[in-house]
Coordinates of C-alpha atoms and ligand atoms in Angstrom, one line a residue:
M1 CA -24.5 -24.4 -22.0
S2 CA -23.1 -27.8 -22.6
N3 CA -19.6 -26.2 -23.3
P4 CA -17.8 -26.2 -19.9
E5 CA -15.9 -23.1 -20.9
N6 CA -19.2 -21.2 -21.3
Q7 CA -20.5 -22.6 -18.0
E8 CA -17.4 -21.3 -16.2
K9 CA -17.8 -17.9 -17.8
I10 CA -21.5 -17.6 -16.8
E11 CA -20.7 -18.6 -13.2
I12 CA -17.8 -16.1 -12.9
N13 CA -19.7 -13.3 -14.5
S14 CA -22.7 -13.8 -12.3
S15 CA -20.5 -13.5 -9.1
P16 CA -22.0 -10.8 -6.9
L17 CA -18.5 -9.4 -6.2
L18 CA -17.7 -9.1 -9.9
K19 CA -21.1 -7.5 -10.5
V20 CA -20.4 -4.9 -7.8
I21 CA -17.0 -3.9 -9.0
N22 CA -18.2 -3.7 -12.6
E23 CA -20.9 -1.3 -11.5
L24 CA -18.5 0.8 -9.5
H25 CA -16.0 0.9 -12.4
L26 CA -18.7 2.1 -14.7
K27 CA -20.1 4.6 -12.2
Y28 CA -16.8 6.3 -11.3
K29 CA -15.1 6.2 -14.7
S30 CA -16.7 9.6 -15.4
L31 CA -15.2 11.1 -12.2
T32 CA -12.2 13.0 -13.5
E33 CA -11.3 15.1 -10.5
G34 CA -7.8 15.2 -9.0
T35 CA -4.3 15.8 -10.1
L36 CA -1.2 13.7 -10.7
A37 CA 1.7 13.6 -8.3
N38 CA 3.8 15.9 -10.3
Y39 CA 6.3 16.5 -7.6
I40 CA 7.9 13.3 -8.9
P41 CA 8.5 14.3 -12.5
E42 CA 8.1 10.7 -13.9
L43 CA 4.7 10.3 -12.2
A44 CA 3.4 13.4 -14.0
K45 CA 3.6 11.4 -17.2
V46 CA 1.2 8.7 -16.2
N47 CA -2.1 8.4 -18.1
P48 CA -4.8 9.8 -15.7
D49 CA -7.6 7.7 -17.3
L50 CA -6.2 4.4 -16.1
F51 CA -8.6 2.7 -13.8
S52 CA -8.9 -0.7 -12.3
I53 CA -10.5 -2.5 -9.3
C54 CA -9.5 -5.9 -8.1
I55 CA -10.6 -8.1 -5.2
V56 CA -8.8 -11.3 -4.2
T57 CA -10.4 -13.5 -1.5
V58 CA -8.5 -15.5 1.1
D59 CA -9.5 -18.7 -0.7
G60 CA -7.8 -17.4 -3.9
Q61 CA -10.7 -16.2 -6.0
I62 CA -9.8 -13.2 -8.2
Y63 CA -12.3 -10.6 -9.4
E64 CA -11.0 -7.7 -11.6
V65 CA -12.2 -5.0 -13.9
G66 CA -10.5 -2.3 -16.0
D67 CA -6.7 -1.9 -16.5
S68 CA -5.8 -4.5 -14.0
Q69 CA -2.6 -5.6 -15.9
Q70 CA -1.2 -2.0 -16.1
L71 CA 2.1 -1.7 -14.2
F72 CA 2.7 1.3 -11.9
T73 CA 5.1 2.1 -9.1
I74 CA 3.6 1.3 -5.7
Q75 CA 5.1 4.4 -3.9
S76 CA 3.9 4.6 -0.2
I77 CA 2.1 1.3 -0.3
S78 CA 5.5 -0.2 0.0
K79 CA 5.8 1.2 3.5
V80 CA 3.4 -1.4 4.9
F81 CA 5.6 -4.3 3.7
A82 CA 8.9 -2.7 4.6
Y83 CA 7.5 -2.3 8.2
G84 CA 6.7 -6.0 8.3
L85 CA 10.3 -6.9 7.2
A86 CA 11.8 -4.5 9.8
L87 CA 9.6 -6.1 12.5
E88 CA 10.8 -9.6 11.4
D89 CA 14.4 -8.3 11.4
H90 CA 14.4 -6.7 14.8
G91 CA 11.2 -7.5 16.7
R92 CA 8.5 -5.2 17.9
D93 CA 10.3 -3.7 20.9
Y94 CA 13.3 -2.5 19.1
V95 CA 11.3 -1.2 16.1
L96 CA 9.2 0.8 18.5
T97 CA 12.3 2.6 19.8
R98 CA 12.9 3.9 16.3
V99 CA 9.4 4.5 14.9
G100 CA 6.2 5.3 16.8
V101 CA 2.6 4.2 16.1
E102 CA 0.8 7.5 16.5
P103 CA -1.1 9.2 13.7
T104 CA 0.2 12.6 12.8
G105 CA -2.9 14.3 11.5
E106 CA -0.4 15.9 9.1
A107 CA 0.5 15.4 5.4
F108 CA 2.5 12.3 4.5
N109 CA 5.6 14.4 3.8
A110 CA 5.4 16.6 6.9
I111 CA 8.8 17.2 8.5
I112 CA 8.0 16.4 12.1
L113 CA 9.3 14.1 14.8
D114 CA 7.9 13.4 18.2
E115 CA 9.1 16.2 20.5
Q116 CA 10.1 14.0 23.4
S117 CA 11.4 10.7 21.8
K118 CA 12.6 12.3 18.5
R119 CA 11.1 9.3 16.8
P120 CA 9.1 9.8 13.6
Y121 CA 5.4 9.4 14.5
N122 CA 4.5 6.2 12.5
P123 CA 5.8 4.0 9.7
M124 CA 3.2 5.0 7.2
V125 CA 4.4 8.6 6.7
N126 CA 7.6 9.4 4.9
A127 CA 9.8 10.2 7.9
G128 CA 8.7 6.9 9.6
A129 CA 9.1 4.9 6.4
I130 CA 12.7 6.2 5.8
A131 CA 13.5 5.2 9.4
T132 CA 11.9 1.8 8.9
T133 CA 13.7 1.1 5.7
S134 CA 17.0 2.0 7.3
L135 CA 16.4 -0.9 9.7
I136 CA 16.2 -3.6 6.9
K137 CA 19.1 -6.0 7.5
G138 CA 21.7 -7.0 4.9
A139 CA 25.4 -6.9 4.1
G140 CA 25.4 -3.9 1.9
A141 CA 23.0 -2.0 -0.4
T142 CA 22.5 -4.8 -2.9
E143 CA 21.7 -7.5 -0.3
R144 CA 19.2 -5.1 1.4
L145 CA 17.5 -4.4 -1.9
N146 CA 17.4 -8.1 -2.8
R147 CA 15.8 -8.9 0.6
L148 CA 13.1 -6.3 0.0
L149 CA 12.4 -7.6 -3.5
D150 CA 12.3 -11.1 -2.3
M151 CA 9.8 -10.1 0.3
F152 CA 7.5 -8.6 -2.3
R153 CA 7.9 -11.8 -4.4
R154 CA 6.5 -13.8 -1.5
Y155 CA 3.5 -11.5 -1.1
I156 CA 2.6 -11.5 -4.8
G157 CA 3.9 -14.8 -6.1
H158 CA 6.3 -13.7 -8.8
D159 CA 9.4 -11.6 -9.2
V160 CA 9.2 -7.8 -9.0
F161 CA 11.4 -5.1 -10.5
V162 CA 12.2 -1.4 -9.8
D163 CA 11.3 1.2 -12.3
I164 CA 14.6 2.9 -12.8
S165 CA 13.2 6.1 -14.4
V166 CA 10.9 6.7 -11.4
F167 CA 13.6 5.8 -8.9
T168 CA 16.1 8.2 -10.6
S169 CA 13.4 10.9 -10.9
E170 CA 12.6 10.8 -7.2
R171 CA 16.2 10.4 -6.1
S172 CA 17.2 13.6 -7.9
T173 CA 14.2 15.6 -6.7
G174 CA 13.4 14.2 -3.3
H175 CA 15.0 17.0 -1.3
R176 CA 12.3 17.0 1.3
N177 CA 12.8 13.3 2.1
R178 CA 16.5 14.0 2.2
A179 CA 15.9 16.8 4.7
M180 CA 13.9 14.4 6.9
A181 CA 16.7 11.8 6.8
H182 CA 19.2 14.4 7.9
L183 CA 17.0 15.5 10.8
M184 CA 16.7 11.9 11.9
L185 CA 20.4 11.3 11.6
N186 CA 20.9 14.4 13.8
F187 CA 18.8 12.8 16.5
G188 CA 20.4 9.3 16.1
M189 CA 17.2 7.8 14.7
I190 CA 19.1 6.5 11.6
N191 CA 22.6 5.0 12.0
Q192 CA 23.2 3.8 8.5
N193 CA 24.7 5.9 5.7
I194 CA 21.6 8.0 4.9
E195 CA 22.2 8.2 1.2
E196 CA 22.0 4.4 1.2
A197 CA 18.8 4.4 3.3
L198 CA 17.2 7.0 1.0
D199 CA 18.2 5.0 -2.1
L200 CA 16.5 1.9 -0.7
Y201 CA 13.5 3.9 0.3
F202 CA 13.2 5.4 -3.2
Q203 CA 13.7 2.0 -4.7
Q204 CA 10.9 0.4 -2.6
C205 CA 8.6 3.2 -3.7
A206 CA 9.5 2.5 -7.4
V207 CA 8.7 -1.2 -7.2
M208 CA 6.3 -2.0 -10.1
M209 CA 3.1 -3.9 -9.7
N210 CA -0.4 -4.1 -11.2
C211 CA -3.7 -3.8 -9.6
R212 CA -4.1 -7.6 -9.3
D213 CA -0.7 -7.9 -7.6
L214 CA -1.8 -5.2 -5.1
A215 CA -5.0 -7.1 -4.3
V216 CA -3.0 -10.3 -3.8
M217 CA -0.7 -8.5 -1.4
A218 CA -3.8 -7.2 0.5
A219 CA -5.3 -10.7 0.5
T220 CA -2.0 -12.1 1.9
L221 CA -2.4 -9.7 4.8
A222 CA -6.0 -10.7 5.2
N223 CA -5.0 -14.4 5.2
R224 CA -2.7 -14.2 8.2
G225 CA 0.4 -13.4 6.0
A226 CA 0.0 -16.5 3.7
N227 CA -0.3 -15.8 0.0
P228 CA -3.8 -17.2 -0.9
I229 CA -2.6 -18.2 -4.4
T230 CA 0.8 -19.8 -3.7
G231 CA 0.3 -20.7 0.0
E232 CA 3.7 -19.2 0.8
Q233 CA 4.1 -17.4 4.1
A234 CA 5.1 -13.9 3.2
V235 CA 5.5 -12.5 6.7
D236 CA 5.5 -13.9 10.2
K237 CA 1.8 -14.0 11.3
R238 CA 2.8 -12.6 14.7
Y239 CA 3.2 -9.2 13.0
I240 CA 0.0 -9.0 11.1
K241 CA -1.7 -7.2 14.0
D242 CA 1.1 -4.6 14.1
I243 CA 0.9 -4.0 10.4
L244 CA -2.9 -3.8 10.2
S245 CA -3.2 -1.6 13.2
V246 CA -0.9 1.1 11.8
M247 CA -2.6 0.8 8.4
Y248 CA -5.9 1.4 10.2
T249 CA -4.8 4.4 12.2
C250 CA -2.2 6.0 9.9
G251 CA -2.5 4.4 6.4
M252 CA -4.5 7.2 4.8
Y253 CA -2.4 10.1 6.3
N254 CA -4.5 13.1 7.4
F255 CA -7.6 11.4 6.1
A256 CA -7.0 8.3 8.3
G257 CA -9.7 9.3 10.9
E258 CA -12.4 9.9 8.3
W259 CA -11.4 6.8 6.5
A260 CA -11.7 4.7 9.7
Y261 CA -15.0 6.3 10.5
K262 CA -16.6 5.9 7.0
I263 CA -14.9 2.9 5.4
G264 CA -13.6 1.1 8.5
I265 CA -11.0 -1.3 7.2
P266 CA -7.1 -1.1 7.3
A267 CA -5.8 0.5 4.1
K268 CA -2.8 2.2 2.5
S269 CA -2.6 4.6 -0.3
G270 CA 0.3 5.8 -2.5
V271 CA 0.8 8.8 -4.7
C272 CA 0.8 6.4 -7.7
G273 CA -3.0 6.4 -7.3
G274 CA -3.2 3.0 -5.7
I275 CA -5.1 2.1 -2.6
M276 CA -4.9 -1.3 -1.0
A277 CA -7.4 -2.3 1.7
V278 CA -7.6 -5.4 3.8
V279 CA -10.7 -7.1 5.1
P280 CA -9.2 -9.5 7.7
H281 CA -9.9 -13.2 7.1
Q282 CA -12.0 -12.3 4.0
M283 CA -10.3 -10.4 1.1
G284 CA -7.9 -7.9 -0.2
I285 CA -9.1 -5.0 -2.3
A286 CA -7.0 -2.8 -4.7
V287 CA -8.0 0.2 -6.7
F288 CA -5.7 2.0 -9.2
S289 CA -6.6 5.4 -10.6
P290 CA -3.8 8.1 -10.7
P291 CA -5.5 11.4 -10.0
L292 CA -5.1 12.4 -6.4
D293 CA -7.0 14.6 -3.9
S294 CA -5.2 17.2 -1.8
R295 CA -4.1 14.6 0.8
G296 CA -2.4 12.4 -1.8
N297 CA -5.1 9.7 -2.0
S298 CA -6.7 8.5 -5.2
V299 CA -10.0 10.3 -5.8
R300 CA -11.7 7.4 -7.5
G301 CA -10.0 5.0 -5.1
V302 CA -11.5 6.6 -2.1
K303 CA -15.0 6.7 -3.7
V304 CA -14.8 3.1 -4.8
C305 CA -13.7 1.8 -1.4
E306 CA -16.4 3.9 0.4
E307 CA -19.2 2.4 -1.7
L308 CA -17.7 -1.1 -1.6
S309 CA -17.5 -0.9 2.1
Q310 CA -21.2 0.2 2.4
R311 CA -22.5 -2.3 -0.2
L312 CA -20.6 -5.3 1.1
G313 CA -20.9 -4.3 4.8
L314 CA -17.1 -4.3 5.3
H315 CA -16.8 -1.7 8.0
L316 CA -15.2 -3.7 10.9
F317 CA -17.7 -2.3 13.4
D318 CA -20.8 -2.4 11.2
C319 CA -23.4 -4.8 12.6
S320 CA -26.0 -4.3 9.8
G321 CA -24.5 -6.7 7.3
S322 CA -24.0 -6.8 3.5
Q323 CA -26.4 -5.2 1.1
I324 CA -25.7 -7.4 -1.9
Ligands
LIG1 N1 7.9 8.2 -2.9 C1 6.9 9.1 -2.4 C2 7.5 10.1 -1.5 O1 8.4 9.8 -0.8 C3 5.8 8.3 -1.7 C4 4.8 9.2 -1.1 C5 3.4 8.6 -1.2 O2 3.1 7.7 -1.9 N2 2.5 9.2 -0.4 O3 7.1 11.3 -1.5

């Protein structure tokens, strides 16, 4: 006990948060349901057993368990952050003319636009995300990509890279997304060269991170847009409420209503098997486990978040308090 290193270990290991995530990791490790996102050929090669949980608090404490250093492509989770950048580039009113904020109740890749306005329904589904990404400013494709990558750097505190194999894999098979982009071009919802907009969208989906990075990004959103580790402001705090509102109502696609009802915190999933959840003013949560349910959400990820929310009393409208 006299060795300060030991003392630190004992303190950290006895943290109630660490204890809970260790228990959940052990409990849900044996849950092997779900399938990999094989419509993107490179994602079908991922090891389905990978599993990690990480929590980062707004005061910068990190609690993690499992394969938290394993890199994966963030897929749809990128939509949250691209939306923030589009809001900063154009302001709320203009972005609203291009992308709505209404849940679809449909799959993430549904080919639908709002009947009257011809806008995609919201920025968390593919159509809306492609429209959002087409709004990112920059003189040419490279500058736009660099602005996106720099934005991710602010959120996580270090440089990020695009996984070229996953990008190429999706670019050469993403015909459904290409069809949506053409439809939106037809209705004047995208002005830019659509191949360039799609490339940028596929690139943002192929940005690589680990579970800890994802939790830091969530914690940054929880911390009014300031990275709790570096202190850097990643996004204008005026837009936090826009971002968290659409995450809450649309982030889990056609599971968003049930998620809001049961788990009760803004979240976003991706077909990589990642789920990122934000407890405003408290913490960011990330779970990574690749096998997905029929809606494209990580099977273990949903279970872990559900139990975490119950045990820590995280539901935004829960008045009964934490059970740990
Ligand atoms: N890149 C994927 C796609 O466009 C992202 C989908 C997702 O993660 N739900 O289909």
